[in-house]
Structure formats: C-alpha cells, structure tokens
Amino acid sequence: MNKVKQLINKSMVAALLSVASLTAFAQVELKTEMYKVIEVQKDNGTSKIEWVTPDNITPGDKVGYRIMVENKGDKAADDIVLNNPVPENTIYVNGSARGANSSIVFSVDQGKTFATPEKLFIEKNGKKLPATAKDYSNVRWVLTSSLKVGEQSSVQYVVQVK
Amino acid sequence: MNKLISWTSVFLASLFAMQSYGAGTGAGTSISNTASVSYEVGGATITANSDPVTITVQELINVTIISQDSGNVSVSSPETGAELKFQVTNTGNGNEAFIINQVNIGGDEFDVTPSTIYLDDGDGVYEPGTDDVAYDNSAPSTIAPDASITIWVTSDIPDSLNNNDTSEVQVSALSKTFSDDSQTNPDAGDVVSGAGDSSTDAVYGSAAANADDTAIFVVSAIQVTIVKAISSITDQFGTSQPVPGAEVVYTLTVTVTGTGDAESVTATDPLPNELLLKDGVAGIITVDGVDLTAVSGDDIATYDANTNTVTVVLGTVTAGSADSIISFTTEIQ
C-alpha cells in the first residue's frame, strides 16, 4: 500500500517536473493593460481617439484592453492563440479588435465556436439572425507567425460599459 | 415638411437610444478581465493566463426633469399656489437625491413668487397638504436608478396682470451629493471623490449638467372648469347597487369664471367600456333642464356609439353666467 502511494507521489513529481521543463523552454508571458478610451476634440474641429489611464469609469464609457505577449523562453512558440472573453457588464465595440499578423474571430456562444463576423448568427424568437457586435462573448486572435525568442507582440480591443 | 420633421425626430430618437444605457451597470460593480494564450513548443500545447485587470464602475450621477403640462398653464391674477407638474427621473447608476430649484426666466411680462414644492403621492393628481407632501429640499428622498418622482412646483401669481401676460419658469434638479460638496453648478465630468454608492467616486453626467426644463404661466381672465358627479344609481331590484343592468345618472357641471367670453366651449365625456348611454343614439342628454336627443347633428348634444362618448357643444359662454348642467343616464354592462 505504502509502495503504491510512493509510486503515485513519484509520478506526480515527475509530471510537475515535465511541465516545468517545458515552460522553461518557451515561456510565453501574457500581460493585460487597460485604458479609458476617450475622444479628444482638436482645435481644427476634428477629434482623435486617445487611450488614457482608466479613472472614473462609468456606464457608457469605453475601456480598451491591450494584451501583450512576449516569448521569454529559449525556443520559438508556434500556433499562438490569444483568447479574451468580453467582460460581464460590457459590450464589444464593433471593429475595435486589432492585432498585427493575426486573424481575428469571435464567438457568440461563450467560446464554444469561433468565426469571422459575417459567419456568426444568433437565434431570436426562433429566427436565425446575423450576429452584431453586442452579441460577441469572446474575441480570439490567431497569430499567423510564430513568436521567436525574446519577441513581443500585442493585440487590443475596446468594450463599452453597459 | 411635416414628414421631414417626423423623420428627423425618428432619427434623433434612435441616436439617443443608441447612447442611452438606462441606469447602466450599478455603481460599485467590478469588471474583471483575464486574457489567455495557448501555443505550441515542440508539439506540446501550453496555455497561460494573464493576471486579471479589474475596474470598478463609479457612480454616474444623471437626472432628467421634464415638464408634464401640455402647453401653457392658465392662471388668474392674483392666484396663490398655481402649480406646474414635473417628472424627475434618476438616469444614473446609483441611488441619488436631488434638490429642486425654481427661477424666473426674463423677457416676459411678469415674474412669479416661488412657493412650496409638493411630492406627488403617485396618482398624478394635485392634492397639496393632503396626499401630496411638501418636498424637503434640505433632505430630499433618494431616487433609485431608473425610478421617477412627480413633483408639483407651485408659485404665487401677482395682482393686476393683463390678460395673456406670460411668465416663463425654469425648474432644475441638482445632485444632493454635489450640493453637499458645495458644487452648485457642476459640469459634466466633475467628481466628488468617494461620495458615490459603495464608496465609488460620484461623477457628474451630461444629462445632470443639463437637468432643467421650463413651463409658461399665462394669465387668463377666464377660467373654464368641469366637474363630474354621480346623481343617482338605480338597480333593477329597487335598490341602488352598481350592478350590471343598473342605471347610473351622471351630471357634468361646466363653470366659467373671471371676465370676458369663453369661446367654443365643448364638454366631452368618454365613457368607460362598462358604461353605455341608455338607449344609445336614441337616448336623451339633458342640458340645463332641456332634454336633447343623443343623435348627431340635430342639436348641441351628441352620443357617438363608436367611441362611447357624450359631447355637448356649449359654444360661447360669458364668464359669470349660470353653470351649464349636463346630465345623462347610463347603463352598467
């Protein structure tokens, strides 16, 4: 009995070690930053969008999330997929998701399936309707190139507080 | 032109709807966000999460105040406690109380003296001192997000005014939180730190910064009032129970006071579905003791069976002349 326990313990340690060694090879770190997205009026009558420190967020305000990804390991990381659920009490702002070298897809079913906007549908009163930005539950960025050692990349999107 | 205006207003209404969030996410609510990544190294799939970033939704103080009077409000000169009706709605995302201010707008013929403000008890009927209590600006009651109150703002009208003289009155709502912070005219975006619900910051909204509306008093030397009363109920059992089949006699009393002539005076009484005029268009409507037929076109009294409405065209009535008494018998269905 004791031997069995010891065996299990040993195998668990081994499993933990193997994960640790893998992450040591290619440790991709993720960091999310948030900003208040405001429209600043310029003297010439036009306006520009600025991302500023998020103070005093109230309903109707826009919040921008920037997700930084960095390869701190010693091997290239392939097939990088970034996921972000649209937070509760917010709605995704149409067209706000950006990301270099990435294809951006969305989910309307809490992340079970993803597709590009024109292929997303919702059901309302038994009818199949094209999904709109407010239906999106998750945003996904599929990076089209691998992240080399020491390389950084970032993606972003904007939500509006309900 | 009319069509153009209505389309424009539809467009504006839809724009407003897009920017409107009702009360929105409650003050103090946390919005947390965690991103995740999956990637492959040497055929193994690895996942990682970012640290969560969290924002707390602050209290947005917003309010609308809207005049509920349709058109100008007729008053006498002098008159004590002439009332204006306003609806105050908390369109913010927290509980907030509001201080109501009344000021005279210049450029018209007279100014009023602000008097008591009353809080309607919920029936929308002005009952000062009975069902409606004085609105206490020093300790106004809190209004929940998206909830409304109806207030009666009363004024005293001066003596010796001329017929058709007008006075425009502006009524505004100020957040008590900002008033308590000695900010009597906050701009949108102004903040009182820690004064919001759940110790959030209170942020002044653009609706709150523009929360005022106006109404206009007009001196009318002539006042027309109508009072409806039940004269009798007679049921088929010889008693006076209002049961189906019982006959109910109503009396409308139209009174014209002041000086001058009231023109085109028409008394209209849309009956509820449960009551029909006895004998319908073959029935009788009595005006000042004279029985008139209910059929349309032959006299001043008409019953429209389609709309179930009694109408009596009294025409020009001189102020101070005897009351016009209209009575008719209905049957409970």
Short mmCIF file of C-alpha atoms in Angstrom, two decimals:
data_model
loop_
_atom_site.label_atom_id
_atom_site.label_comp_id
_atom_site.label_asym_id
_atom_site.label_seq_id
_atom_site.Cartn_x
_atom_site.Cartn_y
_atom_site.Cartn_z
CA MET A 1 0.00 0.00 0.00
CA ASN A 2 2.72 2.39 1.02
CA LYS A 3 4.65 1.50 -2.09
CA VAL A 4 1.70 2.32 -4.30
CA LYS A 5 1.37 5.71 -2.62
CA GLN A 6 5.07 6.35 -3.10
CA LEU A 7 4.76 5.44 -6.76
CA ILE A 8 1.86 7.86 -7.22
CA ASN A 9 3.76 10.60 -5.45
CA LYS A 10 6.80 9.98 -7.59
CA SER A 11 4.82 10.05 -10.82
CA MET A 12 3.15 13.31 -9.77
CA VAL A 13 6.52 14.90 -9.10
CA ALA A 14 7.68 13.68 -12.48
CA ALA A 15 4.61 15.17 -14.15
CA LEU A 16 5.16 18.51 -12.45
CA LEU A 17 8.82 18.46 -13.48
CA SER A 18 7.97 17.82 -17.09
CA VAL A 19 5.60 20.82 -17.22
CA ALA A 20 8.23 23.00 -15.55
CA SER A 21 10.85 21.95 -18.07
CA LEU A 22 8.52 22.64 -21.00
CA THR A 23 7.64 26.13 -19.77
CA ALA A 24 11.32 26.77 -19.27
CA PHE A 25 11.87 26.11 -22.99
CA ALA A 26 9.33 28.57 -24.31
CA GLN A 27 7.70 30.65 -21.65
CA VAL A 28 5.21 32.92 -23.31
CA GLU A 29 4.10 35.60 -20.88
CA LEU A 30 0.85 37.41 -21.12
CA LYS A 31 0.02 40.78 -19.67
CA THR A 32 -3.22 42.73 -19.98
CA GLU A 33 -3.31 46.51 -19.71
CA MET A 34 -6.48 48.57 -19.61
CA TYR A 35 -7.21 52.13 -20.60
CA LYS A 36 -10.08 54.56 -20.80
CA VAL A 37 -10.76 55.29 -24.46
CA ILE A 38 -11.72 58.91 -24.94
CA GLU A 39 -12.39 61.19 -27.87
CA VAL A 40 -10.35 64.37 -27.69
CA GLN A 41 -11.61 67.39 -29.63
CA LYS A 42 -8.88 69.16 -31.56
CA ASP A 43 -8.72 72.88 -32.36
CA ASN A 44 -9.38 72.31 -36.05
CA GLY A 45 -12.78 70.79 -35.28
CA THR A 46 -11.80 67.18 -35.73
CA SER A 47 -11.37 64.70 -32.92
CA LYS A 48 -8.98 61.89 -32.19
CA ILE A 49 -9.20 58.79 -30.04
CA GLU A 50 -6.82 58.52 -27.09
CA TRP A 51 -6.14 55.69 -24.65
CA VAL A 52 -5.59 57.15 -21.17
CA THR A 53 -5.26 55.95 -17.56
CA PRO A 54 -8.61 54.45 -16.56
CA ASP A 55 -10.03 56.67 -13.82
CA ASN A 56 -13.72 57.11 -13.02
CA ILE A 57 -15.18 54.57 -15.40
CA THR A 58 -18.97 54.96 -15.55
CA PRO A 59 -21.72 53.42 -17.71
CA GLY A 60 -21.30 54.36 -21.37
CA ASP A 61 -17.52 54.76 -21.07
CA LYS A 62 -15.25 52.80 -23.39
CA VAL A 63 -12.49 50.64 -21.96
CA GLY A 64 -9.60 49.48 -24.15
CA TYR A 65 -7.70 46.29 -23.36
CA ARG A 66 -4.19 45.77 -24.72
CA ILE A 67 -2.86 42.24 -24.38
CA MET A 68 0.93 42.00 -24.56
CA VAL A 69 2.51 38.68 -25.36
CA GLU A 70 6.25 38.07 -25.00
CA ASN A 71 8.38 34.98 -25.55
CA LYS A 72 10.69 34.86 -22.55
CA GLY A 73 11.75 31.29 -23.18
CA ASP A 74 14.59 29.91 -25.26
CA LYS A 75 12.57 28.36 -28.08
CA ALA A 76 10.19 29.77 -30.65
CA ALA A 77 6.48 29.43 -29.83
CA ASP A 78 4.18 28.38 -32.67
CA ASP A 79 0.43 28.42 -33.22
CA ILE A 80 -0.16 31.22 -30.75
CA VAL A 81 -3.83 31.79 -30.00
CA LEU A 82 -4.95 34.61 -27.71
CA ASN A 83 -8.34 34.46 -26.10
CA ASN A 84 -10.31 37.07 -24.24
CA PRO A 85 -13.91 36.80 -23.10
CA VAL A 86 -15.79 40.10 -23.37
CA PRO A 87 -16.13 41.01 -19.67
CA GLU A 88 -19.52 40.95 -17.98
CA ASN A 89 -21.44 44.23 -17.99
CA THR A 90 -19.67 45.34 -21.16
CA ILE A 91 -20.31 45.04 -24.89
CA TYR A 92 -17.70 44.67 -27.60
CA VAL A 93 -17.22 47.81 -29.69
CA ASN A 94 -17.70 46.93 -33.34
CA GLY A 95 -14.49 46.84 -35.35
CA SER A 96 -12.24 47.58 -32.36
CA ALA A 97 -10.18 44.36 -32.31
CA ARG A 98 -6.69 44.82 -33.78
CA GLY A 99 -3.58 42.72 -33.97
CA ALA A 100 -0.63 42.56 -36.35
CA ASN A 101 -0.14 39.27 -38.21
CA SER A 102 -3.30 37.76 -36.78
CA SER A 103 -6.69 36.66 -37.92
CA ILE A 104 -9.44 37.79 -35.57
CA VAL A 105 -12.50 35.67 -34.91
CA PHE A 106 -15.40 35.99 -32.49
CA SER A 107 -17.74 33.75 -30.55
CA VAL A 108 -21.42 34.24 -29.74
CA ASP A 109 -21.64 31.05 -27.63
CA GLN A 110 -19.28 31.72 -24.72
CA GLY A 111 -16.24 30.49 -26.64
CA LYS A 112 -17.51 27.10 -27.87
CA THR A 113 -17.19 28.09 -31.54
CA PHE A 114 -15.44 30.95 -33.31
CA ALA A 115 -15.91 32.53 -36.73
CA THR A 116 -15.45 35.79 -38.62
CA PRO A 117 -18.28 38.34 -38.12
CA GLU A 118 -20.16 37.56 -41.37
CA LYS A 119 -20.41 33.88 -40.42
CA LEU A 120 -21.85 34.47 -36.96
CA PHE A 121 -25.55 34.10 -36.30
CA ILE A 122 -27.80 34.23 -33.27
CA GLU A 123 -31.28 32.84 -32.75
CA LYS A 124 -34.02 35.21 -31.75
CA ASN A 125 -37.69 34.17 -31.49
CA GLY A 126 -36.88 31.05 -33.48
CA LYS A 127 -35.29 33.07 -36.29
CA LYS A 128 -31.66 32.94 -37.36
CA LEU A 129 -30.30 36.46 -37.46
CA PRO A 130 -26.84 37.84 -38.29
CA ALA A 131 -24.95 38.47 -35.04
CA THR A 132 -23.90 42.01 -34.18
CA ALA A 133 -21.05 43.27 -32.01
CA LYS A 134 -23.20 43.32 -28.90
CA ASP A 135 -23.71 39.54 -29.23
CA TYR A 136 -19.99 38.73 -29.09
CA SER A 137 -18.96 36.82 -25.97
CA ASN A 138 -15.30 36.15 -26.82
CA VAL A 139 -12.56 37.55 -29.02
CA ARG A 140 -9.80 35.33 -30.40
CA TRP A 141 -6.60 36.30 -32.19
CA VAL A 142 -4.88 33.53 -34.15
CA LEU A 143 -1.31 34.68 -34.78
CA THR A 144 -0.15 33.81 -38.27
CA SER A 145 3.54 33.77 -37.42
CA SER A 146 5.45 32.20 -34.58
CA LEU A 147 6.94 34.21 -31.76
CA LYS A 148 10.72 33.96 -31.73
CA VAL A 149 12.82 34.04 -28.58
CA GLY A 150 12.66 37.49 -26.98
CA GLU A 151 9.99 38.67 -29.41
CA GLN A 152 6.93 40.69 -28.34
CA SER A 153 3.57 41.28 -29.88
CA SER A 154 0.31 42.83 -28.79
CA VAL A 155 -3.37 42.79 -29.68
CA GLN A 156 -6.17 45.02 -28.48
CA TYR A 157 -9.91 45.61 -28.41
CA VAL A 158 -12.42 48.00 -26.89
CA VAL A 159 -15.58 47.41 -24.87
CA GLN A 160 -18.27 49.78 -23.71
CA VAL A 161 -19.55 49.62 -20.13
CA LYS A 162 -23.27 48.85 -20.09
CA MET B 1 -42.45 69.39 -44.39
CA ASN B 2 -44.31 67.58 -41.67
CA LYS B 3 -42.94 64.31 -42.94
CA LEU B 4 -39.40 65.70 -42.94
CA ILE B 5 -39.77 66.81 -39.33
CA SER B 6 -41.12 63.48 -38.21
CA TRP B 7 -38.31 61.59 -39.96
CA THR B 8 -35.74 63.88 -38.37
CA SER B 9 -37.20 63.26 -34.95
CA VAL B 10 -37.22 59.50 -35.53
CA PHE B 11 -33.55 59.70 -36.48
CA LEU B 12 -32.70 61.75 -33.41
CA ALA B 13 -34.70 59.41 -31.22
CA SER B 14 -32.78 56.41 -32.50
CA LEU B 15 -29.45 58.18 -32.00
CA PHE B 16 -30.44 58.94 -28.45
CA ALA B 17 -31.47 55.35 -27.89
CA MET B 18 -28.05 54.17 -29.04
CA GLN B 19 -26.33 56.36 -26.49
CA SER B 20 -28.75 55.62 -23.70
CA TYR B 21 -27.95 52.89 -21.26
CA GLY B 22 -30.83 53.30 -18.88
CA ALA B 23 -29.28 53.39 -15.48
CA GLY B 24 -26.48 51.13 -16.69
CA THR B 25 -24.17 48.91 -14.68
CA GLY B 26 -24.59 49.65 -10.98
CA ALA B 27 -22.05 51.82 -9.16
CA GLY B 28 -19.51 49.64 -7.34
CA THR B 29 -19.72 46.73 -9.83
CA SER B 30 -16.32 45.18 -10.65
CA ILE B 31 -15.48 44.40 -14.26
CA SER B 32 -12.66 41.88 -14.37
CA ASN B 33 -10.79 40.72 -17.46
CA THR B 34 -8.33 37.86 -17.89
CA ALA B 35 -6.78 37.00 -21.24
CA SER B 36 -5.37 33.58 -22.05
CA VAL B 37 -2.89 32.25 -24.57
CA SER B 38 -2.21 28.83 -26.00
CA TYR B 39 0.87 27.97 -28.02
CA GLU B 40 2.95 25.06 -29.18
CA VAL B 41 6.53 24.24 -28.49
CA GLY B 42 7.94 21.03 -29.93
CA GLY B 43 4.48 19.53 -30.41
CA ALA B 44 3.28 20.25 -26.85
CA THR B 45 0.42 22.67 -26.30
CA ILE B 46 0.82 25.04 -23.39
CA THR B 47 -1.68 27.54 -22.01
CA ALA B 48 -1.19 30.56 -19.76
CA ASN B 49 -3.36 33.33 -18.35
CA SER B 50 -2.68 36.98 -17.81
CA ASP B 51 -3.19 38.46 -14.36
CA PRO B 52 -6.73 39.77 -14.16
CA VAL B 53 -7.24 43.50 -14.60
CA THR B 54 -10.23 44.94 -12.77
CA ILE B 55 -12.09 48.20 -12.92
CA THR B 56 -14.82 49.30 -10.54
CA VAL B 57 -17.74 51.09 -12.13
CA GLN B 58 -18.11 54.52 -10.48
CA GLU B 59 -21.36 56.31 -9.77
CA LEU B 60 -22.55 58.36 -12.72
CA ILE B 61 -24.99 60.95 -11.48
CA ASN B 62 -27.59 61.70 -14.09
CA VAL B 63 -31.10 63.04 -13.94
CA THR B 64 -33.77 64.40 -16.23
CA ILE B 65 -36.53 66.81 -15.29
CA ILE B 66 -39.39 67.21 -17.74
CA SER B 67 -42.47 69.43 -17.67
CA GLN B 68 -45.66 67.38 -17.67
CA ASP B 69 -48.01 70.24 -18.56
CA SER B 70 -49.27 70.24 -22.11
CA GLY B 71 -48.96 73.80 -23.34
CA ASN B 72 -49.16 76.96 -21.28
CA VAL B 73 -50.74 76.81 -17.83
CA SER B 74 -53.66 79.22 -17.33
CA VAL B 75 -53.67 81.23 -14.12
CA SER B 76 -55.66 84.08 -12.60
CA SER B 77 -54.24 87.37 -11.34
CA PRO B 78 -53.71 87.14 -8.47
CA GLU B 79 -53.53 83.41 -7.70
CA THR B 80 -51.95 81.61 -4.78
CA GLY B 81 -50.15 78.32 -5.28
CA ALA B 82 -50.50 77.92 -9.06
CA GLU B 83 -48.99 74.52 -9.83
CA LEU B 84 -46.65 73.19 -12.51
CA LYS B 85 -46.10 69.46 -12.89
CA PHE B 86 -42.65 67.98 -13.48
CA GLN B 87 -41.25 64.46 -13.64
CA VAL B 88 -37.79 63.85 -12.19
CA THR B 89 -36.05 60.63 -13.32
CA ASN B 90 -32.78 59.26 -11.93
CA THR B 91 -30.97 58.17 -15.10
CA GLY B 92 -27.72 57.48 -13.25
CA ASN B 93 -26.43 54.13 -11.99
CA GLY B 94 -26.68 54.81 -8.26
CA ASN B 95 -29.11 55.99 -5.63
CA GLU B 96 -29.27 59.76 -5.54
CA ALA B 97 -31.40 62.59 -4.18
CA PHE B 98 -31.96 65.86 -5.98
CA ILE B 99 -32.55 69.44 -4.93
CA ILE B 100 -35.22 71.20 -6.96
CA ASN B 101 -34.73 74.86 -7.84
CA GLN B 102 -37.18 77.25 -9.40
CA VAL B 103 -36.16 80.51 -11.11
CA ASN B 104 -37.92 83.13 -13.20
CA ILE B 105 -36.76 83.49 -16.79
CA GLY B 106 -36.61 87.09 -18.02
CA GLY B 107 -38.02 88.60 -21.19
CA ASP B 108 -41.65 88.02 -20.36
CA GLU B 109 -44.40 90.15 -18.78
CA PHE B 110 -44.19 89.10 -15.15
CA ASP B 111 -42.28 87.09 -12.55
CA VAL B 112 -43.83 84.69 -10.07
CA THR B 113 -43.01 84.20 -6.40
CA PRO B 114 -41.81 80.61 -5.85
CA SER B 115 -43.91 78.81 -3.26
CA THR B 116 -43.99 75.25 -1.92
CA ILE B 117 -42.89 72.23 -3.98
CA TYR B 118 -45.01 69.12 -3.39
CA LEU B 119 -44.12 65.48 -3.94
CA ASP B 120 -46.94 63.67 -5.72
CA ASP B 121 -48.13 60.56 -3.88
CA GLY B 122 -48.15 58.56 -7.12
CA ASP B 123 -51.60 59.25 -8.53
CA GLY B 124 -50.57 62.29 -10.58
CA VAL B 125 -53.37 64.34 -9.01
CA TYR B 126 -52.53 67.61 -7.26
CA GLU B 127 -53.61 67.27 -3.63
CA PRO B 128 -51.44 69.74 -1.68
CA GLY B 129 -51.27 69.12 2.02
CA THR B 130 -53.45 66.01 1.86
CA ASP B 131 -51.99 63.18 -0.23
CA ASP B 132 -49.08 65.21 -1.56
CA VAL B 133 -46.43 66.24 0.96
CA ALA B 134 -44.06 69.19 0.79
CA TYR B 135 -40.79 68.31 -0.99
CA ASP B 136 -37.98 68.85 1.50
CA ASN B 137 -35.02 70.34 -0.36
CA SER B 138 -32.89 70.14 2.80
CA ALA B 139 -33.36 66.36 2.97
CA PRO B 140 -34.82 65.14 -0.34
CA SER B 141 -35.72 61.46 -0.61
CA THR B 142 -33.38 59.19 -2.56
CA ILE B 143 -34.49 58.04 -6.00
CA ALA B 144 -33.35 54.59 -7.16
CA PRO B 145 -31.69 54.21 -10.59
CA ASP B 146 -34.28 54.43 -13.41
CA ALA B 147 -37.03 55.45 -10.92
CA SER B 148 -39.06 58.65 -11.24
CA ILE B 149 -40.95 61.02 -8.99
CA THR B 150 -43.61 63.55 -9.91
CA ILE B 151 -43.42 66.95 -8.27
CA TRP B 152 -45.73 69.96 -8.18
CA VAL B 153 -43.83 73.24 -8.25
CA THR B 154 -46.15 75.99 -7.01
CA SER B 155 -45.94 79.75 -7.44
CA ASP B 156 -47.88 82.80 -6.39
CA ILE B 157 -49.11 84.94 -9.28
CA PRO B 158 -49.06 88.73 -8.74
CA ASP B 159 -52.10 91.01 -8.79
CA SER B 160 -53.18 93.41 -11.57
CA LEU B 161 -51.79 91.50 -14.54
CA ASN B 162 -53.29 91.77 -18.01
CA ASN B 163 -54.99 89.01 -19.90
CA ASN B 164 -52.46 86.86 -21.87
CA ASP B 165 -49.45 88.10 -19.85
CA THR B 166 -46.93 85.26 -19.59
CA SER B 167 -44.21 84.19 -17.17
CA GLU B 168 -41.64 81.52 -18.01
CA VAL B 169 -40.41 79.48 -15.08
CA GLN B 170 -37.35 77.24 -15.14
CA VAL B 171 -37.16 74.27 -12.79
CA SER B 172 -33.88 72.39 -12.35
CA ALA B 173 -32.57 69.40 -10.42
CA LEU B 174 -29.18 69.41 -8.66
CA SER B 175 -27.50 66.31 -7.26
CA LYS B 176 -27.51 66.38 -3.46
CA THR B 177 -24.07 64.76 -3.45
CA PHE B 178 -22.63 67.71 -5.36
CA SER B 179 -24.65 70.25 -3.39
CA ASP B 180 -23.30 68.76 -0.14
CA ASP B 181 -19.82 69.25 -1.63
CA SER B 182 -20.68 72.95 -2.23
CA GLN B 183 -20.73 72.42 -6.00
CA THR B 184 -23.90 74.23 -7.04
CA ASN B 185 -23.29 74.30 -10.79
CA PRO B 186 -21.20 71.24 -11.68
CA ASP B 187 -20.10 70.49 -15.24
CA ALA B 188 -20.22 67.07 -16.85
CA GLY B 189 -17.17 65.11 -15.70
CA ASP B 190 -16.83 66.88 -12.34
CA VAL B 191 -16.15 64.48 -9.48
CA VAL B 192 -16.78 64.18 -5.74
CA SER B 193 -14.27 61.58 -4.53
CA GLY B 194 -15.66 58.69 -2.54
CA ALA B 195 -19.16 60.20 -2.38
CA GLY B 196 -20.81 57.69 -4.70
CA ASP B 197 -22.60 54.42 -3.85
CA SER B 198 -20.25 51.71 -2.47
CA SER B 199 -17.63 54.43 -1.81
CA THR B 200 -17.11 54.98 -5.53
CA ASP B 201 -16.44 58.44 -6.90
CA ALA B 202 -19.52 60.42 -7.88
CA VAL B 203 -19.12 61.61 -11.49
CA TYR B 204 -21.45 64.27 -12.89
CA GLY B 205 -23.10 63.19 -16.13
CA SER B 206 -24.03 65.35 -19.10
CA ALA B 207 -27.76 64.83 -18.53
CA ALA B 208 -27.37 66.04 -14.95
CA ALA B 209 -25.44 69.10 -16.13
CA ASN B 210 -28.44 69.99 -18.30
CA ALA B 211 -31.24 68.90 -15.97
CA ASP B 212 -33.73 71.71 -16.32
CA ASP B 213 -36.96 72.40 -18.11
CA THR B 214 -39.30 75.34 -18.41
CA ALA B 215 -43.04 75.91 -18.28
CA ILE B 216 -45.08 79.00 -19.02
CA PHE B 217 -47.89 80.55 -16.99
CA VAL B 218 -50.37 82.60 -18.97
CA VAL B 219 -52.85 84.93 -17.32
CA SER B 220 -56.29 84.03 -18.45
CA ALA B 221 -59.06 86.34 -17.37
CA ILE B 222 -61.42 83.48 -17.98
CA GLN B 223 -61.33 80.02 -16.42
CA VAL B 224 -63.44 77.07 -17.51
CA THR B 225 -63.87 74.13 -15.15
CA ILE B 226 -65.87 70.94 -15.44
CA VAL B 227 -66.94 68.72 -12.56
CA LYS B 228 -68.42 65.25 -12.98
CA ALA B 229 -70.63 63.67 -10.33
CA ILE B 230 -72.95 60.69 -9.96
CA SER B 231 -76.52 61.91 -9.32
CA SER B 232 -78.15 58.55 -8.72
CA ILE B 233 -77.81 54.78 -9.12
CA THR B 234 -80.94 52.69 -9.61
CA ASP B 235 -80.77 48.92 -9.97
CA GLN B 236 -83.46 46.57 -11.22
CA PHE B 237 -84.17 45.41 -7.66
CA GLY B 238 -85.30 48.80 -6.45
CA THR B 239 -82.12 49.48 -4.54
CA SER B 240 -79.04 51.44 -5.56
CA GLN B 241 -76.34 48.85 -6.14
CA PRO B 242 -74.00 49.47 -9.10
CA VAL B 243 -74.58 46.01 -10.61
CA PRO B 244 -74.87 45.09 -14.31
CA GLY B 245 -78.17 46.43 -15.57
CA ALA B 246 -78.25 49.28 -13.04
CA GLU B 247 -78.78 52.81 -14.32
CA VAL B 248 -76.31 55.50 -13.33
CA VAL B 249 -77.16 59.17 -13.83
CA TYR B 250 -74.15 61.45 -14.26
CA THR B 251 -74.08 65.23 -14.01
CA LEU B 252 -71.42 67.42 -15.59
CA THR B 253 -71.23 70.98 -14.30
CA VAL B 254 -69.37 73.47 -16.51
CA THR B 255 -68.44 76.73 -14.76
CA VAL B 256 -66.91 79.79 -16.42
CA THR B 257 -65.38 82.36 -14.06
CA GLY B 258 -63.41 85.58 -14.49
CA THR B 259 -64.25 88.21 -17.11
CA GLY B 260 -64.98 88.03 -20.82
CA ASP B 261 -66.28 85.27 -23.08
CA ALA B 262 -65.01 81.71 -23.34
CA GLU B 263 -65.38 80.67 -26.97
CA SER B 264 -66.05 77.24 -28.44
CA VAL B 265 -66.64 75.59 -25.08
CA THR B 266 -67.23 71.86 -25.61
CA ALA B 267 -67.85 69.31 -22.86
CA THR B 268 -66.66 65.80 -23.76
CA ASP B 269 -67.13 62.68 -21.64
CA PRO B 270 -65.59 59.47 -22.98
CA LEU B 271 -67.38 56.70 -21.08
CA PRO B 272 -65.59 53.55 -19.92
CA ASN B 273 -66.41 50.29 -21.73
CA GLU B 274 -68.51 49.11 -18.78
CA LEU B 275 -70.95 52.01 -19.22
CA LEU B 276 -73.14 52.78 -22.25
CA LEU B 277 -75.59 55.63 -22.73
CA LYS B 278 -79.11 54.32 -22.01
CA ASP B 279 -80.88 53.68 -25.36
CA GLY B 280 -77.66 54.60 -27.22
CA VAL B 281 -78.11 57.12 -30.04
CA ALA B 282 -81.87 57.02 -29.32
CA GLY B 283 -81.15 58.20 -25.76
CA ILE B 284 -81.54 61.53 -24.07
CA ILE B 285 -78.95 64.07 -22.94
CA THR B 286 -80.34 66.82 -20.72
CA VAL B 287 -78.72 70.26 -20.94
CA ASP B 288 -79.87 72.94 -18.47
CA GLY B 289 -83.15 71.11 -17.91
CA VAL B 290 -83.96 70.61 -21.61
CA ASP B 291 -84.00 67.04 -22.97
CA LEU B 292 -81.98 66.78 -26.19
CA THR B 293 -81.66 63.76 -28.47
CA ALA B 294 -78.38 61.89 -28.46
CA VAL B 295 -78.47 61.50 -32.25
CA SER B 296 -75.83 63.54 -34.04
CA GLY B 297 -76.45 66.78 -35.94
CA ASP B 298 -79.87 67.93 -34.70
CA ASP B 299 -78.81 69.83 -31.57
CA ILE B 300 -75.78 70.59 -29.38
CA ALA B 301 -75.81 67.16 -27.69
CA THR B 302 -74.39 64.03 -29.34
CA TYR B 303 -73.61 60.47 -28.35
CA ASP B 304 -71.09 58.64 -30.53
CA ALA B 305 -71.70 54.90 -30.13
CA ASN B 306 -68.39 54.01 -31.77
CA THR B 307 -66.26 55.91 -29.28
CA ASN B 308 -68.86 55.66 -26.46
CA THR B 309 -68.51 59.41 -25.92
CA VAL B 310 -71.01 62.10 -24.89
CA THR B 311 -70.30 65.54 -26.39
CA VAL B 312 -72.12 68.80 -25.76
CA VAL B 313 -71.13 71.92 -27.71
CA LEU B 314 -71.86 74.87 -25.42
CA GLY B 315 -70.29 77.45 -27.74
CA THR B 316 -69.57 80.92 -26.37
CA VAL B 317 -70.10 81.20 -22.63
CA THR B 318 -69.83 84.54 -20.79
CA ALA B 319 -67.88 84.45 -17.55
CA GLY B 320 -70.09 84.60 -14.51
CA SER B 321 -73.16 83.27 -16.31
CA ALA B 322 -75.06 80.38 -14.76
CA ASP B 323 -73.35 77.00 -14.73
CA SER B 324 -74.18 74.68 -17.62
CA ILE B 325 -75.64 71.46 -16.20
CA ILE B 326 -75.44 68.36 -18.42
CA SER B 327 -76.97 65.10 -17.26
CA PHE B 328 -77.48 61.71 -18.88
CA THR B 329 -78.39 58.17 -17.88
CA THR B 330 -76.01 55.26 -18.47
CA GLU B 331 -76.41 51.52 -18.05
CA ILE B 332 -73.82 49.30 -16.42
CA GLN B 333 -72.97 46.46 -18.84
#
